[in-house]
Amino acid sequence: DGGITQSPKYLFRKEGQNVTLSCEQNLNHDAMYWYRQDPGQGLRLIYYSQIVNDFQKGDIAEGYSVSREKKESFPLTVTSAQKNPTAFYLCATHGWQGEGEQFFGPGTRLTVL
Amino acid sequence: AQSVTQLGSHVSVSEGALVLLRCNYSSSVPPYLFWYVQYPNQGLQLLLKYTTGATLVKGINGFEAEFKKSETSFHLTKPSAHMSDAAEYFCAVSPSGTSGSRLTFGEGTQLTVNP
């Protein structure tokens, strides 16, 4: 069953703790993206990667880190430096054979207690 | 640089009425345009896209959109709303000819369908 999986679905974190969100895909897509979604603000790009072992900052990268050691995986770490991490996080992928569309995972809702 | 403006953060229609969600874009190059739908606590699902060719594009669930270059618009319509259409809708743009480029999203329009 092809697709994008994100885990966990819900995540709770205490202030000052780092937490890692998982994103795995079996679509054989080269490009992967992380977005943050807050009510009324649409989607904001955190980081993206167009190839293994390479990634670029998006519009709101401060307080986040990523790695891309495998084509299938693009984990996002929310660090204690992120001042307001409570949000819905979405992972997306894109294949070069497409026409620009991105495919989205089901999302992870992070709540800082 | 690109940007997307969705006019109206909330739209309410009656079941069976016309749905019209507005999207205007700015782009320095010919754009690719997309509409996505998001149900609560879920990811985004592609409704339809415009890349080249016919300016009226049809998507899933009876939705369609028309690319109007002169108006820099890509409004989403559906002739008859159904209760299941209640969701949030996002318009997005990327520069054409660079299929690997990042998307710029509008802020979304929440559609409510009243019985």
mmCIF file of C-alpha atoms in Angstrom, chain A residues 1-110:
data_model
loop_
_atom_site.group_PDB
_atom_site.id
_atom_site.type_symbol
_atom_site.label_atom_id
_atom_site.label_comp_id
_atom_site.label_asym_id
_atom_site.label_seq_id
_atom_site.Cartn_x
_atom_site.Cartn_y
_atom_site.Cartn_z
ATOM 1 C CA ASP A 1 0.000 0.000 0.000
ATOM 2 C CA GLY A 2 1.822 3.099 -1.240
ATOM 3 C CA GLY A 3 1.781 6.294 0.716
ATOM 4 C CA ILE A 4 3.164 8.536 3.390
ATOM 5 C CA THR A 5 3.047 7.674 7.068
ATOM 6 C CA GLN A 6 3.574 10.032 9.959
ATOM 7 C CA SER A 7 3.928 8.964 13.533
ATOM 8 C CA PRO A 8 2.755 9.454 16.117
ATOM 9 C CA LYS A 9 -0.676 10.935 15.337
ATOM 10 C CA TYR A 10 -0.721 12.839 18.643
ATOM 11 C CA LEU A 11 2.326 13.854 20.654
ATOM 12 C CA PHE A 12 2.624 15.602 23.975
ATOM 13 C CA ARG A 13 5.813 17.209 25.159
ATOM 14 C CA LYS A 14 6.948 19.055 28.207
ATOM 15 C CA GLU A 15 8.597 22.412 27.787
ATOM 16 C CA GLY A 16 12.348 22.132 27.322
ATOM 17 C CA GLN A 17 12.257 18.700 25.709
ATOM 18 C CA ASN A 18 13.289 17.859 22.171
ATOM 19 C CA VAL A 19 10.916 15.638 20.217
ATOM 20 C CA THR A 20 11.234 13.906 16.847
ATOM 21 C CA LEU A 21 8.391 13.472 14.376
ATOM 22 C CA SER A 22 8.612 10.634 11.896
ATOM 23 C CA CYS A 23 7.804 10.785 8.178
ATOM 24 C CA GLU A 24 8.217 7.711 5.969
ATOM 25 C CA GLN A 25 7.234 7.263 2.319
ATOM 26 C CA ASN A 26 7.238 4.379 -0.131
ATOM 27 C CA LEU A 27 6.309 6.420 -3.202
ATOM 28 C CA ASN A 28 9.942 6.554 -4.371
ATOM 29 C CA HIS A 29 9.723 10.343 -4.376
ATOM 30 C CA ASP A 30 12.944 12.314 -4.182
ATOM 31 C CA ALA A 31 11.644 15.511 -2.588
ATOM 32 C CA MET A 32 10.211 15.706 0.917
ATOM 33 C CA TYR A 33 8.831 18.667 2.868
ATOM 34 C CA TRP A 34 7.813 19.595 6.408
ATOM 35 C CA TYR A 35 5.047 22.142 7.024
ATOM 36 C CA ARG A 36 3.622 23.645 10.141
ATOM 37 C CA GLN A 37 -0.088 24.485 10.256
ATOM 38 C CA ASP A 38 -1.654 26.913 12.709
ATOM 39 C CA PRO A 39 -5.303 28.022 12.633
ATOM 40 C CA GLY A 40 -5.853 30.835 10.140
ATOM 41 C CA GLN A 41 -2.251 30.815 8.898
ATOM 42 C CA GLY A 42 -2.289 28.183 6.212
ATOM 43 C CA LEU A 43 0.813 26.048 5.745
ATOM 44 C CA ARG A 44 4.290 27.361 6.439
ATOM 45 C CA LEU A 45 7.374 25.564 5.157
ATOM 46 C CA ILE A 46 9.892 24.479 7.784
ATOM 47 C CA TYR A 47 12.470 22.430 5.845
ATOM 48 C CA TYR A 48 12.646 20.583 2.562
ATOM 49 C CA SER A 49 14.939 18.063 0.944
ATOM 50 C CA GLN A 50 15.254 17.368 -2.752
ATOM 51 C CA ILE A 51 17.796 14.585 -2.485
ATOM 52 C CA VAL A 52 19.331 12.298 0.097
ATOM 53 C CA ASN A 53 21.915 13.927 2.373
ATOM 54 C CA ASP A 54 20.821 17.410 1.387
ATOM 55 C CA PHE A 55 18.149 19.758 2.776
ATOM 56 C CA GLN A 56 17.280 23.460 2.823
ATOM 57 C CA LYS A 57 15.646 25.790 5.299
ATOM 58 C CA GLY A 58 12.155 26.955 4.607
ATOM 59 C CA ASP A 59 10.460 30.062 5.920
ATOM 60 C CA ILE A 60 10.321 29.127 9.608
ATOM 61 C CA ALA A 61 13.313 26.828 10.259
ATOM 62 C CA GLU A 62 14.393 28.338 13.579
ATOM 63 C CA GLY A 63 14.023 25.856 16.412
ATOM 64 C CA TYR A 64 13.754 22.846 14.095
ATOM 65 C CA SER A 65 16.242 20.377 12.626
ATOM 66 C CA VAL A 66 16.014 17.592 10.045
ATOM 67 C CA SER A 67 18.055 14.802 8.497
ATOM 68 C CA ARG A 68 17.768 12.908 5.219
ATOM 69 C CA GLU A 69 19.910 9.790 5.465
ATOM 70 C CA LYS A 70 17.519 7.632 3.428
ATOM 71 C CA LYS A 71 15.266 8.422 0.513
ATOM 72 C CA GLU A 72 12.275 7.039 2.366
ATOM 73 C CA SER A 73 12.667 8.974 5.604
ATOM 74 C CA PHE A 74 12.734 12.666 6.600
ATOM 75 C CA PRO A 75 12.417 13.040 10.395
ATOM 76 C CA LEU A 76 11.811 16.439 11.976
ATOM 77 C CA THR A 77 13.144 17.338 15.415
ATOM 78 C CA VAL A 78 11.415 20.099 17.321
ATOM 79 C CA THR A 79 14.007 21.468 19.711
ATOM 80 C CA SER A 80 13.632 23.343 22.964
ATOM 81 C CA ALA A 81 14.645 26.479 21.049
ATOM 82 C CA GLN A 82 11.281 26.517 19.280
ATOM 83 C CA LYS A 83 9.296 29.021 21.330
ATOM 84 C CA ASN A 84 5.788 28.004 20.353
ATOM 85 C CA PRO A 85 5.844 24.428 19.058
ATOM 86 C CA THR A 86 2.200 23.515 19.597
ATOM 87 C CA ALA A 87 0.829 22.982 16.077
ATOM 88 C CA PHE A 88 -0.195 20.451 13.440
ATOM 89 C CA TYR A 89 2.802 19.190 11.451
ATOM 90 C CA LEU A 90 2.440 17.884 7.920
ATOM 91 C CA CYS A 91 4.948 15.970 5.829
ATOM 92 C CA ALA A 92 4.704 15.991 2.040
ATOM 93 C CA THR A 93 6.512 14.447 -0.903
ATOM 94 C CA HIS A 94 6.967 15.236 -4.571
ATOM 95 C CA GLY A 95 8.131 13.105 -7.486
ATOM 96 C CA TRP A 96 10.038 14.575 -10.416
ATOM 97 C CA GLN A 97 7.707 12.839 -12.850
ATOM 98 C CA GLY A 98 4.797 14.869 -11.529
ATOM 99 C CA GLU A 99 3.721 18.414 -12.362
ATOM 100 C CA GLY A 100 4.499 20.152 -9.125
ATOM 101 C CA GLU A 101 1.831 18.587 -6.942
ATOM 102 C CA GLN A 102 2.788 17.442 -3.483
ATOM 103 C CA PHE A 103 1.317 14.478 -1.636
ATOM 104 C CA PHE A 104 0.636 14.793 2.065
ATOM 105 C CA GLY A 105 0.801 12.500 5.049
ATOM 106 C CA PRO A 106 -1.928 12.393 7.717
ATOM 107 C CA GLY A 107 -0.126 14.782 10.072
ATOM 108 C CA THR A 108 1.086 14.837 13.677
ATOM 109 C CA ARG A 109 -0.514 17.085 16.262
ATOM 110 C CA LEU A 110 2.084 18.262 18.780
#
